[in-house]
mmCIF file of C-alpha atoms and ligand atoms in Angstrom:
data_model
loop_
_atom_site.group_PDB
_atom_site.id
_atom_site.type_symbol
_atom_site.label_atom_id
_atom_site.label_comp_id
_atom_site.label_asym_id
_atom_site.label_seq_id
_atom_site.Cartn_x
_atom_site.Cartn_y
_atom_site.Cartn_z
ATOM 1 C CA MET A 1 -105.009 12.682 88.001
ATOM 2 C CA LEU A 2 -105.089 10.185 85.129
ATOM 3 C CA VAL A 3 -101.830 8.370 84.328
ATOM 4 C CA LEU A 4 -101.315 6.199 81.267
ATOM 5 C CA GLY A 5 -98.998 3.231 81.946
ATOM 6 C CA VAL A 6 -97.225 1.476 79.075
ATOM 7 C CA GLU A 7 -95.362 -1.828 79.414
ATOM 8 C CA SER A 8 -93.352 -3.609 76.708
ATOM 9 C CA SER A 9 -90.314 -5.024 78.535
ATOM 10 C CA CYS A 10 -90.678 -8.651 77.498
ATOM 11 C CA ASP A 11 -93.404 -10.430 75.554
ATOM 12 C CA ASP A 12 -96.601 -8.675 76.651
ATOM 13 C CA THR A 13 -97.735 -5.380 75.180
ATOM 14 C CA ALA A 14 -99.786 -3.619 77.834
ATOM 15 C CA ALA A 15 -101.400 -0.246 78.497
ATOM 16 C CA ALA A 16 -103.578 0.939 81.362
ATOM 17 C CA VAL A 17 -105.110 4.144 82.691
ATOM 18 C CA LEU A 18 -105.015 4.715 86.444
ATOM 19 C CA ALA A 19 -106.977 7.408 88.295
ATOM 20 C CA ASP A 20 -105.341 9.068 91.335
ATOM 21 C CA GLY A 21 -102.794 6.302 91.751
ATOM 22 C CA ARG A 22 -105.315 3.688 92.806
ATOM 23 C CA LYS A 23 -108.339 3.167 90.547
ATOM 24 C CA ILE A 24 -107.842 1.149 87.357
ATOM 25 C CA VAL A 25 -110.075 2.690 84.682
ATOM 26 C CA ALA A 26 -108.590 0.715 81.798
ATOM 27 C CA ASN A 27 -106.193 -2.234 81.679
ATOM 28 C CA ILE A 28 -105.337 -4.053 78.467
ATOM 29 C CA VAL A 29 -102.698 -6.758 78.025
ATOM 30 C CA SER A 30 -101.934 -8.252 74.639
ATOM 31 C CA SER A 31 -100.097 -11.538 75.133
ATOM 32 C CA GLN A 32 -97.607 -12.891 72.595
ATOM 33 C CA ASP A 33 -97.732 -16.435 74.000
ATOM 34 C CA ALA A 34 -98.951 -17.908 70.698
ATOM 35 C CA VAL A 35 -95.993 -16.330 68.845
ATOM 36 C CA HIS A 36 -93.322 -17.693 71.223
ATOM 37 C CA SER A 37 -94.889 -20.990 72.267
ATOM 38 C CA PRO A 38 -93.481 -23.016 69.306
ATOM 39 C CA TYR A 39 -89.961 -21.979 70.431
ATOM 40 C CA GLY A 40 -90.430 -22.808 74.146
ATOM 41 C CA GLY A 41 -89.288 -19.314 75.145
ATOM 42 C CA VAL A 42 -89.337 -15.663 74.103
ATOM 43 C CA VAL A 43 -87.600 -14.894 70.802
ATOM 44 C CA PRO A 44 -86.422 -11.275 71.270
ATOM 45 C CA GLU A 45 -86.617 -10.209 67.617
ATOM 46 C CA LEU A 46 -90.159 -11.575 67.259
ATOM 47 C CA ALA A 47 -91.152 -9.859 70.512
ATOM 48 C CA SER A 48 -89.970 -6.435 69.273
ATOM 49 C CA ARG A 49 -91.828 -6.850 65.996
ATOM 50 C CA GLN A 50 -95.055 -7.802 67.763
ATOM 51 C CA HIS A 51 -94.736 -4.784 70.076
ATOM 52 C CA ILE A 52 -94.345 -2.489 67.061
ATOM 53 C CA ARG A 53 -97.521 -3.924 65.568
ATOM 54 C CA ASN A 54 -99.542 -3.819 68.786
ATOM 55 C CA ILE A 55 -98.483 -0.844 70.820
ATOM 56 C CA LEU A 56 -100.473 2.010 69.258
ATOM 57 C CA PRO A 57 -103.725 0.008 68.985
ATOM 58 C CA ILE A 58 -103.315 -1.107 72.624
ATOM 59 C CA ILE A 59 -102.731 2.459 73.856
ATOM 60 C CA ASP A 60 -105.719 3.677 71.802
ATOM 61 C CA ALA A 61 -107.876 0.880 73.203
ATOM 62 C CA ALA A 62 -106.874 1.697 76.795
ATOM 63 C CA LEU A 63 -107.690 5.389 76.337
ATOM 64 C CA LYS A 64 -110.998 4.463 74.721
ATOM 65 C CA GLN A 65 -111.865 2.085 77.572
ATOM 66 C CA ALA A 66 -111.080 4.905 80.021
ATOM 67 C CA GLY A 67 -113.186 7.354 77.990
ATOM 68 C CA ALA A 68 -110.180 9.691 77.960
ATOM 69 C CA GLY A 69 -108.087 11.500 75.369
ATOM 70 C CA VAL A 70 -104.338 12.120 75.559
ATOM 71 C CA GLY A 71 -105.133 15.697 76.610
ATOM 72 C CA ASP A 72 -106.867 14.423 79.768
ATOM 73 C CA LEU A 73 -103.701 12.720 81.025
ATOM 74 C CA GLY A 74 -101.705 14.222 83.880
ATOM 75 C CA GLY A 75 -98.737 12.055 82.948
ATOM 76 C CA ILE A 76 -97.460 8.941 81.207
ATOM 77 C CA ALA A 77 -95.366 6.165 82.721
ATOM 78 C CA VAL A 78 -93.398 3.700 80.626
ATOM 79 C CA THR A 79 -91.102 0.794 81.526
ATOM 80 C CA ARG A 80 -87.482 1.728 80.821
ATOM 81 C CA GLY A 81 -85.876 -1.475 82.152
ATOM 82 C CA PRO A 82 -84.919 -4.124 82.940
ATOM 83 C CA GLY A 83 -85.968 -6.311 80.024
ATOM 84 C CA LEU A 84 -85.236 -7.013 76.370
ATOM 85 C CA VAL A 85 -83.705 -3.881 74.923
ATOM 86 C CA GLY A 86 -85.549 -4.067 71.584
ATOM 87 C CA SER A 87 -88.875 -4.558 73.360
ATOM 88 C CA LEU A 88 -88.207 -1.753 75.850
ATOM 89 C CA LEU A 89 -87.280 0.679 73.060
ATOM 90 C CA VAL A 90 -90.652 0.237 71.360
ATOM 91 C CA GLY A 91 -92.620 1.398 74.415
ATOM 92 C CA LEU A 92 -90.161 4.102 75.378
ATOM 93 C CA SER A 93 -89.966 5.597 71.868
ATOM 94 C CA VAL A 94 -93.733 5.670 71.422
ATOM 95 C CA VAL A 95 -94.231 7.318 74.819
ATOM 96 C CA LYS A 96 -91.564 9.925 74.097
ATOM 97 C CA GLY A 97 -93.392 10.744 70.859
ATOM 98 C CA ILE A 98 -96.775 11.089 72.556
ATOM 99 C CA SER A 99 -95.306 13.108 75.424
ATOM 100 C CA TYR A 100 -93.541 15.540 73.043
ATOM 101 C CA ARG A 101 -96.466 15.970 70.659
ATOM 102 C CA TRP A 102 -99.135 16.490 73.332
ATOM 103 C CA ARG A 103 -96.924 18.111 75.974
ATOM 104 C CA VAL A 104 -97.791 15.527 78.612
ATOM 105 C CA PRO A 105 -94.967 14.836 81.120
ATOM 106 C CA TYR A 106 -93.623 11.287 81.216
ATOM 107 C CA VAL A 107 -91.376 9.182 83.456
ATOM 108 C CA GLY A 108 -89.399 5.999 82.781
ATOM 109 C CA VAL A 109 -90.265 3.348 85.349
ATOM 110 C CA ASN A 110 -88.247 0.448 86.763
ATOM 111 C CA HIS A 111 -90.226 -2.720 86.011
ATOM 112 C CA LEU A 112 -89.114 -4.325 89.305
ATOM 113 C CA GLU A 113 -90.369 -1.362 91.337
ATOM 114 C CA ALA A 114 -93.721 -1.603 89.566
ATOM 115 C CA HIS A 115 -94.078 -5.296 90.524
ATOM 116 C CA LEU A 116 -93.185 -4.495 94.155
ATOM 117 C CA LEU A 117 -95.935 -1.848 94.335
ATOM 118 C CA ALA A 118 -98.625 -3.764 92.394
ATOM 119 C CA ILE A 119 -100.326 -4.783 95.649
ATOM 120 C CA PHE A 120 -101.626 -1.186 95.953
ATOM 121 C CA LEU A 121 -103.779 -1.776 92.873
ATOM 122 C CA HIS A 122 -105.580 -4.359 94.971
ATOM 123 C CA ARG A 123 -105.561 -2.805 98.440
ATOM 124 C CA GLU A 124 -103.838 -0.192 100.576
ATOM 125 C CA ILE A 125 -101.342 -1.707 103.000
ATOM 126 C CA GLU A 126 -98.909 -0.241 105.503
ATOM 127 C CA PHE A 127 -95.143 0.052 105.111
ATOM 128 C CA PRO A 128 -92.760 -1.622 105.672
ATOM 129 C CA TYR A 129 -93.343 -4.964 103.998
ATOM 130 C CA LEU A 130 -91.172 -7.814 102.808
ATOM 131 C CA ALA A 131 -91.743 -8.457 99.090
ATOM 132 C CA LEU A 132 -90.902 -11.646 97.247
ATOM 133 C CA LEU A 133 -90.680 -10.791 93.558
ATOM 134 C CA ALA A 134 -90.653 -13.982 91.504
ATOM 135 C CA SER A 135 -91.013 -13.684 87.740
ATOM 136 C CA GLY A 136 -89.569 -15.018 84.503
ATOM 137 C CA GLY A 137 -86.444 -12.887 84.843
ATOM 138 C CA HIS A 138 -86.067 -12.342 88.603
ATOM 139 C CA THR A 139 -86.370 -13.902 92.030
ATOM 140 C CA LEU A 140 -85.643 -11.192 94.579
ATOM 141 C CA LEU A 141 -86.383 -10.208 98.157
ATOM 142 C CA TYR A 142 -86.824 -6.566 99.142
ATOM 143 C CA VAL A 143 -87.972 -4.677 102.174
ATOM 144 C CA VAL A 144 -90.281 -1.959 100.838
ATOM 145 C CA ARG A 145 -90.081 0.934 103.298
ATOM 146 C CA ASP A 146 -92.053 3.537 101.332
ATOM 147 C CA PHE A 147 -92.823 4.492 97.735
ATOM 148 C CA GLY A 148 -89.354 4.889 96.213
ATOM 149 C CA ASP A 149 -87.531 3.385 99.233
ATOM 150 C CA TYR A 150 -86.415 -0.227 98.728
ATOM 151 C CA ARG A 151 -83.828 -2.299 100.570
ATOM 152 C CA TYR A 152 -82.446 -5.195 98.544
ATOM 153 C CA LEU A 153 -81.946 -8.345 100.606
ATOM 154 C CA GLY A 154 -80.923 -10.957 98.060
ATOM 155 C CA GLY A 155 -81.917 -12.959 95.033
ATOM 156 C CA THR A 156 -81.340 -16.051 92.978
ATOM 157 C CA ARG A 157 -77.819 -17.294 92.347
ATOM 158 C CA ASP A 158 -78.792 -18.786 88.996
ATOM 159 C CA ASP A 159 -82.196 -19.227 87.307
ATOM 160 C CA ALA A 160 -85.270 -17.202 88.223
ATOM 161 C CA ALA A 161 -88.230 -19.218 89.545
ATOM 162 C CA GLY A 162 -90.347 -18.475 86.449
ATOM 163 C CA GLU A 163 -87.433 -19.377 84.211
ATOM 164 C CA ALA A 164 -87.234 -22.786 85.948
ATOM 165 C CA TYR A 165 -90.958 -23.280 85.291
ATOM 166 C CA ASP A 166 -90.534 -22.315 81.646
ATOM 167 C CA LYS A 167 -87.462 -24.526 81.106
ATOM 168 C CA VAL A 168 -88.988 -27.579 82.782
ATOM 169 C CA ALA A 169 -92.200 -27.080 80.774
ATOM 170 C CA LYS A 170 -90.081 -26.962 77.620
ATOM 171 C CA MET A 171 -88.293 -30.207 78.611
ATOM 172 C CA MET A 172 -91.671 -31.845 79.151
ATOM 173 C CA GLY A 173 -93.087 -30.511 75.881
ATOM 174 C CA LEU A 174 -95.755 -28.437 77.634
ATOM 175 C CA GLY A 175 -95.251 -25.175 75.683
ATOM 176 C CA TYR A 176 -94.566 -21.588 76.781
ATOM 177 C CA PRO A 177 -95.048 -19.963 79.244
ATOM 178 C CA GLY A 178 -94.692 -22.966 81.512
ATOM 179 C CA GLY A 179 -95.851 -21.569 84.837
ATOM 180 C CA ARG A 180 -99.578 -21.528 84.220
ATOM 181 C CA VAL A 181 -99.561 -24.924 82.469
ATOM 182 C CA ILE A 182 -97.608 -26.639 85.261
ATOM 183 C CA ASP A 183 -99.808 -24.940 87.872
ATOM 184 C CA GLU A 184 -102.995 -26.298 86.214
ATOM 185 C CA LEU A 185 -101.576 -29.756 85.514
ATOM 186 C CA SER A 186 -100.361 -30.119 89.118
ATOM 187 C CA LYS A 187 -103.802 -29.574 90.600
ATOM 188 C CA SER A 188 -104.750 -33.186 89.831
ATOM 189 C CA ALA A 189 -101.525 -34.843 91.051
ATOM 190 C CA ASN A 190 -99.686 -35.825 94.226
ATOM 191 C CA PRO A 191 -96.950 -33.225 94.901
ATOM 192 C CA LYS A 192 -95.006 -35.774 96.942
ATOM 193 C CA ALA A 193 -94.912 -38.415 94.175
ATOM 194 C CA ILE A 194 -91.227 -37.716 93.409
ATOM 195 C CA ARG A 195 -88.795 -36.180 95.887
ATOM 196 C CA PHE A 196 -86.749 -33.642 93.907
ATOM 197 C CA PRO A 197 -83.851 -32.022 95.796
ATOM 198 C CA ARG A 198 -84.215 -28.615 97.472
ATOM 199 C CA ALA A 199 -81.188 -26.323 97.358
ATOM 200 C CA ARG A 200 -80.090 -25.317 100.857
ATOM 201 C CA MET A 201 -78.605 -21.852 101.089
ATOM 202 C CA LYS A 202 -76.249 -20.401 103.682
ATOM 203 C CA LYS A 203 -77.974 -19.131 106.809
ATOM 204 C CA GLY A 204 -78.776 -15.429 106.694
ATOM 205 C CA ALA A 205 -77.882 -15.195 102.985
ATOM 206 C CA HIS A 206 -81.411 -14.469 101.611
ATOM 207 C CA GLU A 207 -80.663 -16.412 98.450
ATOM 208 C CA PHE A 208 -82.438 -18.783 96.084
ATOM 209 C CA SER A 209 -81.241 -21.378 93.573
ATOM 210 C CA PHE A 210 -83.277 -23.275 90.989
ATOM 211 C CA SER A 211 -80.799 -24.595 88.417
ATOM 212 C CA GLY A 212 -80.021 -27.773 90.424
ATOM 213 C CA LEU A 213 -83.714 -28.611 90.539
ATOM 214 C CA LYS A 214 -84.067 -28.048 86.803
ATOM 215 C CA THR A 215 -81.121 -30.397 86.183
ATOM 216 C CA ALA A 216 -82.599 -32.985 88.581
ATOM 217 C CA VAL A 217 -85.853 -33.024 86.597
ATOM 218 C CA TRP A 218 -83.861 -33.384 83.370
ATOM 219 C CA HIS A 219 -81.914 -36.379 84.772
ATOM 220 C CA TYR A 220 -85.092 -37.926 86.142
ATOM 221 C CA LEU A 221 -86.834 -37.760 82.759
ATOM 222 C CA LYS A 222 -83.750 -39.061 80.936
ATOM 223 C CA GLU A 223 -83.083 -41.951 83.319
ATOM 224 C CA GLN A 224 -86.703 -43.028 83.675
ATOM 225 C CA GLY A 225 -87.429 -42.654 79.947
ATOM 226 C CA GLY A 226 -90.773 -44.215 79.084
ATOM 227 C CA SER A 227 -91.289 -45.405 82.652
ATOM 228 C CA ALA A 228 -91.218 -41.913 84.205
ATOM 229 C CA ALA A 229 -94.146 -41.014 86.465
ATOM 230 C CA PRO A 230 -97.189 -39.477 84.725
ATOM 231 C CA THR A 231 -96.545 -35.924 83.482
ATOM 232 C CA ALA A 232 -98.846 -34.407 86.104
ATOM 233 C CA GLU A 233 -96.906 -36.077 88.945
ATOM 234 C CA VAL A 234 -93.574 -34.836 87.628
ATOM 235 C CA ALA A 235 -95.045 -31.342 87.248
ATOM 236 C CA ALA A 236 -96.567 -31.336 90.746
ATOM 237 C CA SER A 237 -93.389 -32.683 92.370
ATOM 238 C CA PHE A 238 -91.241 -30.108 90.558
ATOM 239 C CA GLN A 239 -93.648 -27.342 91.556
ATOM 240 C CA GLU A 240 -93.609 -28.476 95.186
ATOM 241 C CA ALA A 241 -89.822 -28.109 95.261
ATOM 242 C CA VAL A 242 -89.965 -24.620 93.685
ATOM 243 C CA VAL A 243 -92.622 -23.500 96.144
ATOM 244 C CA ASP A 244 -90.709 -24.877 99.154
ATOM 245 C CA MET A 245 -87.581 -23.065 97.979
ATOM 246 C CA LEU A 246 -89.530 -19.796 97.673
ATOM 247 C CA VAL A 247 -91.423 -20.061 100.954
ATOM 248 C CA ALA A 248 -88.528 -21.020 103.274
ATOM 249 C CA PRO A 249 -86.122 -18.097 102.579
ATOM 250 C CA THR A 250 -89.012 -15.614 102.531
ATOM 251 C CA MET A 251 -90.300 -16.737 105.921
ATOM 252 C CA ARG A 252 -86.757 -16.797 107.309
ATOM 253 C CA ALA A 253 -86.150 -13.218 106.155
ATOM 254 C CA ALA A 254 -89.462 -11.986 107.594
ATOM 255 C CA VAL A 255 -88.698 -13.517 110.987
ATOM 256 C CA GLU A 256 -85.047 -12.398 111.028
ATOM 257 C CA LEU A 257 -85.874 -8.826 110.086
ATOM 258 C CA ASP A 258 -89.022 -8.777 112.198
ATOM 259 C CA VAL A 259 -91.204 -7.549 109.316
ATOM 260 C CA LYS A 260 -94.880 -8.151 109.944
ATOM 261 C CA ARG A 261 -96.197 -8.067 106.369
ATOM 262 C CA ILE A 262 -95.292 -10.186 103.351
ATOM 263 C CA VAL A 263 -96.272 -9.311 99.785
ATOM 264 C CA LEU A 264 -95.972 -11.594 96.762
ATOM 265 C CA ALA A 265 -95.260 -10.069 93.360
ATOM 266 C CA GLY A 266 -94.357 -11.087 89.789
ATOM 267 C CA GLY A 267 -95.753 -13.736 87.468
ATOM 268 C CA VAL A 268 -94.918 -16.685 89.745
ATOM 269 C CA ALA A 269 -97.010 -15.069 92.506
ATOM 270 C CA ALA A 270 -99.997 -16.086 90.352
ATOM 271 C CA ASN A 271 -99.164 -19.706 91.260
ATOM 272 C CA SER A 272 -101.944 -21.374 93.230
ATOM 273 C CA ARG A 273 -99.670 -23.711 95.225
ATOM 274 C CA LEU A 274 -97.330 -20.853 96.227
ATOM 275 C CA ARG A 275 -100.304 -18.760 97.353
ATOM 276 C CA LYS A 276 -101.619 -21.663 99.413
ATOM 277 C CA LYS A 277 -98.364 -22.673 101.089
ATOM 278 C CA MET A 278 -97.315 -19.079 101.737
ATOM 279 C CA THR A 279 -100.710 -18.375 103.317
ATOM 280 C CA ALA A 280 -100.237 -21.328 105.688
ATOM 281 C CA ALA A 281 -96.622 -20.405 106.513
ATOM 282 C CA ALA A 282 -97.490 -16.744 107.200
ATOM 283 C CA ALA A 283 -100.441 -17.727 109.390
ATOM 284 C CA SER A 284 -98.280 -20.056 111.474
ATOM 285 C CA GLU A 285 -95.846 -17.185 112.161
ATOM 286 C CA GLY A 286 -98.650 -14.689 112.797
ATOM 287 C CA LEU A 287 -97.687 -12.563 109.771
ATOM 288 C CA GLU A 288 -99.940 -10.762 107.285
ATOM 289 C CA LEU A 289 -99.785 -11.971 103.686
ATOM 290 C CA HIS A 290 -100.950 -9.820 100.780
ATOM 291 C CA VAL A 291 -101.134 -11.106 97.221
ATOM 292 C CA PRO A 292 -102.510 -9.231 94.188
ATOM 293 C CA PRO A 293 -105.008 -11.077 91.973
ATOM 294 C CA PRO A 294 -103.176 -13.179 89.327
ATOM 295 C CA ALA A 295 -103.759 -10.666 86.509
ATOM 296 C CA LEU A 296 -101.927 -7.988 88.520
ATOM 297 C CA CYS A 297 -99.036 -10.355 89.387
ATOM 298 C CA THR A 298 -98.095 -10.899 85.737
ATOM 299 C CA ASP A 299 -96.915 -8.003 83.576
ATOM 300 C CA ASN A 300 -99.454 -5.218 83.100
ATOM 301 C CA GLY A 301 -99.644 -1.492 82.420
ATOM 302 C CA ALA A 302 -101.527 -0.643 85.625
ATOM 303 C CA MET A 303 -98.515 -1.375 87.853
ATOM 304 C CA ILE A 304 -96.350 0.829 85.612
ATOM 305 C CA ALA A 305 -98.905 3.655 85.882
ATOM 306 C CA LEU A 306 -98.954 3.207 89.670
ATOM 307 C CA ALA A 307 -95.163 3.413 90.070
ATOM 308 C CA GLY A 308 -95.112 6.329 87.609
ATOM 309 C CA TYR A 309 -97.867 8.171 89.486
ATOM 310 C CA HIS A 310 -95.763 8.223 92.661
ATOM 311 C CA MET A 311 -92.694 9.398 90.717
ATOM 312 C CA LEU A 312 -94.685 12.190 89.050
ATOM 313 C CA ARG A 313 -96.035 13.215 92.459
ATOM 314 C CA ARG A 314 -92.464 13.493 93.725
ATOM 315 C CA GLY A 315 -91.869 15.946 90.871
ATOM 316 C CA LEU A 316 -89.847 13.569 88.702
ATOM 317 C CA ARG A 317 -89.917 14.061 84.910
ATOM 318 C CA ASP A 318 -87.851 12.512 82.138
ATOM 319 C CA ASP A 319 -86.675 14.129 78.930
ATOM 320 C CA LEU A 320 -86.145 12.861 75.408
ATOM 321 C CA TYR A 321 -82.583 11.721 76.223
ATOM 322 C CA LEU A 322 -83.721 8.893 78.495
ATOM 323 C CA ASN A 323 -82.508 5.523 77.206
ATOM 324 C CA ALA A 324 -83.810 2.014 77.751
ATOM 325 C CA ASP A 325 -81.676 -0.003 80.173
ATOM 326 C CA ALA A 326 -81.863 -3.787 79.746
ATOM 327 C CA ASP A 327 -79.951 -4.387 83.011
ATOM 328 C CA LEU A 328 -81.540 -1.698 85.171
ATOM 329 C CA THR A 329 -81.314 -2.572 88.871
ATOM 330 C CA LEU A 330 -83.303 -1.332 91.848
HETATM 331 O O1 KG4 B 1 -93.906 -11.030 85.822
HETATM 332 P P1 KG4 B 1 -94.059 -11.769 84.542
HETATM 333 O O2 KG4 B 1 -95.386 -11.688 83.820
HETATM 334 O O3 KG4 B 1 -92.974 -11.346 83.502
HETATM 335 C C1 KG4 B 1 -91.640 -11.085 83.875
HETATM 336 O O4 KG4 B 1 -91.364 -9.948 84.301
HETATM 337 O O5 KG4 B 1 -90.855 -12.065 83.782
HETATM 338 O O6 KG4 B 1 -93.696 -13.298 84.857
HETATM 339 C C2 KG4 B 1 -93.723 -14.274 83.858
HETATM 340 C C3 KG4 B 1 -93.297 -15.579 84.493
HETATM 341 C C4 KG4 B 1 -93.143 -16.725 83.498
HETATM 342 O O7 KG4 B 1 -91.915 -17.383 83.761
HETATM 343 C C5 KG4 B 1 -94.332 -17.636 83.790
HETATM 344 O O8 KG4 B 1 -94.070 -19.001 83.518
HETATM 345 C C6 KG4 B 1 -94.555 -17.380 85.259
HETATM 346 O O9 KG4 B 1 -94.290 -16.010 85.448
HETATM 347 N N1 KG4 B 1 -95.935 -17.660 85.664
HETATM 348 C C7 KG4 B 1 -96.253 -18.620 86.564
HETATM 349 C C8 KG4 B 1 -97.671 -18.636 86.644
HETATM 350 N N2 KG4 B 1 -98.162 -17.683 85.788
HETATM 351 C C9 KG4 B 1 -97.064 -17.100 85.210
HETATM 352 N N3 KG4 B 1 -95.476 -19.440 87.282
HETATM 353 C C10 KG4 B 1 -96.088 -20.319 88.099
HETATM 354 N N4 KG4 B 1 -97.445 -20.404 88.217
HETATM 355 C C11 KG4 B 1 -98.266 -19.585 87.520
HETATM 356 N N5 KG4 B 1 -99.578 -19.692 87.660
HETATM 357 ZN ZN1 ZN B 2 -92.530 -8.695 85.122
#
């Protein structure tokens, strides 16, 4: 069965075609980075307008790449939340229109669920697994027990990990999105050059916190002024603190809950230092670690099609009354 997946929850317009819930036959992501970069963050109104411009050409291009027509689809999956409501409504409205006109069933997908399952686009793994979902909007830990069966463990008390990357990059004048830039810049620098503080959370709480670190970088830059360490050293030292604060609670949760497999998901899972340190930490505890390739960690339509495929298989269908939900939880 072919499923079209459509994603427009934030600043990427994406569409993909997935065969039988596993094989990507088309995957197109149109980034809006150039539009938002001058502002150091996503401007919601500009994002919605870009989605309106891009969405039909992107869907057409995905179908063309797959060599399929709308009539060949067994279903359509579209992100219905969480995200920016104006952005979400563009994808949802277009999919409702296509579904109604061509009589193809559709389902609204939770963006978080799609990230948690994205590993299956890369390889089949066994349930249960502990998933760390770290993106621009979320930093969450879940135990994934089956398709559609998720146990929430905890999340960030303040900023998301990706948000911290983006805000620190903005402070340092590195543009948006900050994660990839800081990742690249850090490769040439000593991550121990500056010792930024790590937030320590209550034992057993499965929580994260990044706003103190962000403030510490801000104070460091302000106090040091022109004599601050080279940009790459600040970036690498900041990144080291973020990575430590992601690895420690994840490992603690895996050991406490006796889960043998860890999966990384979300845009921050594309980070090379996180992948490296998590690999070492998992190996030292004798745990499996599974990480999708970077392009499947960041937002894409294939993960939406995958989550939607499993919903359609369970007999789920949505109707034209479905609304976008900016604060949708899992
Ligand atoms: O999952 P995603 O594409 O969109 C959301 O659902 O938020 O994640 C985007 C976030 C941004 O904050 C971006 O800075 C971060 O992921 N990101 C990275 C890297 N690539 C993207 N953070 C650290 N290292 C990277 N290589
Ligand atoms: Zn995302």
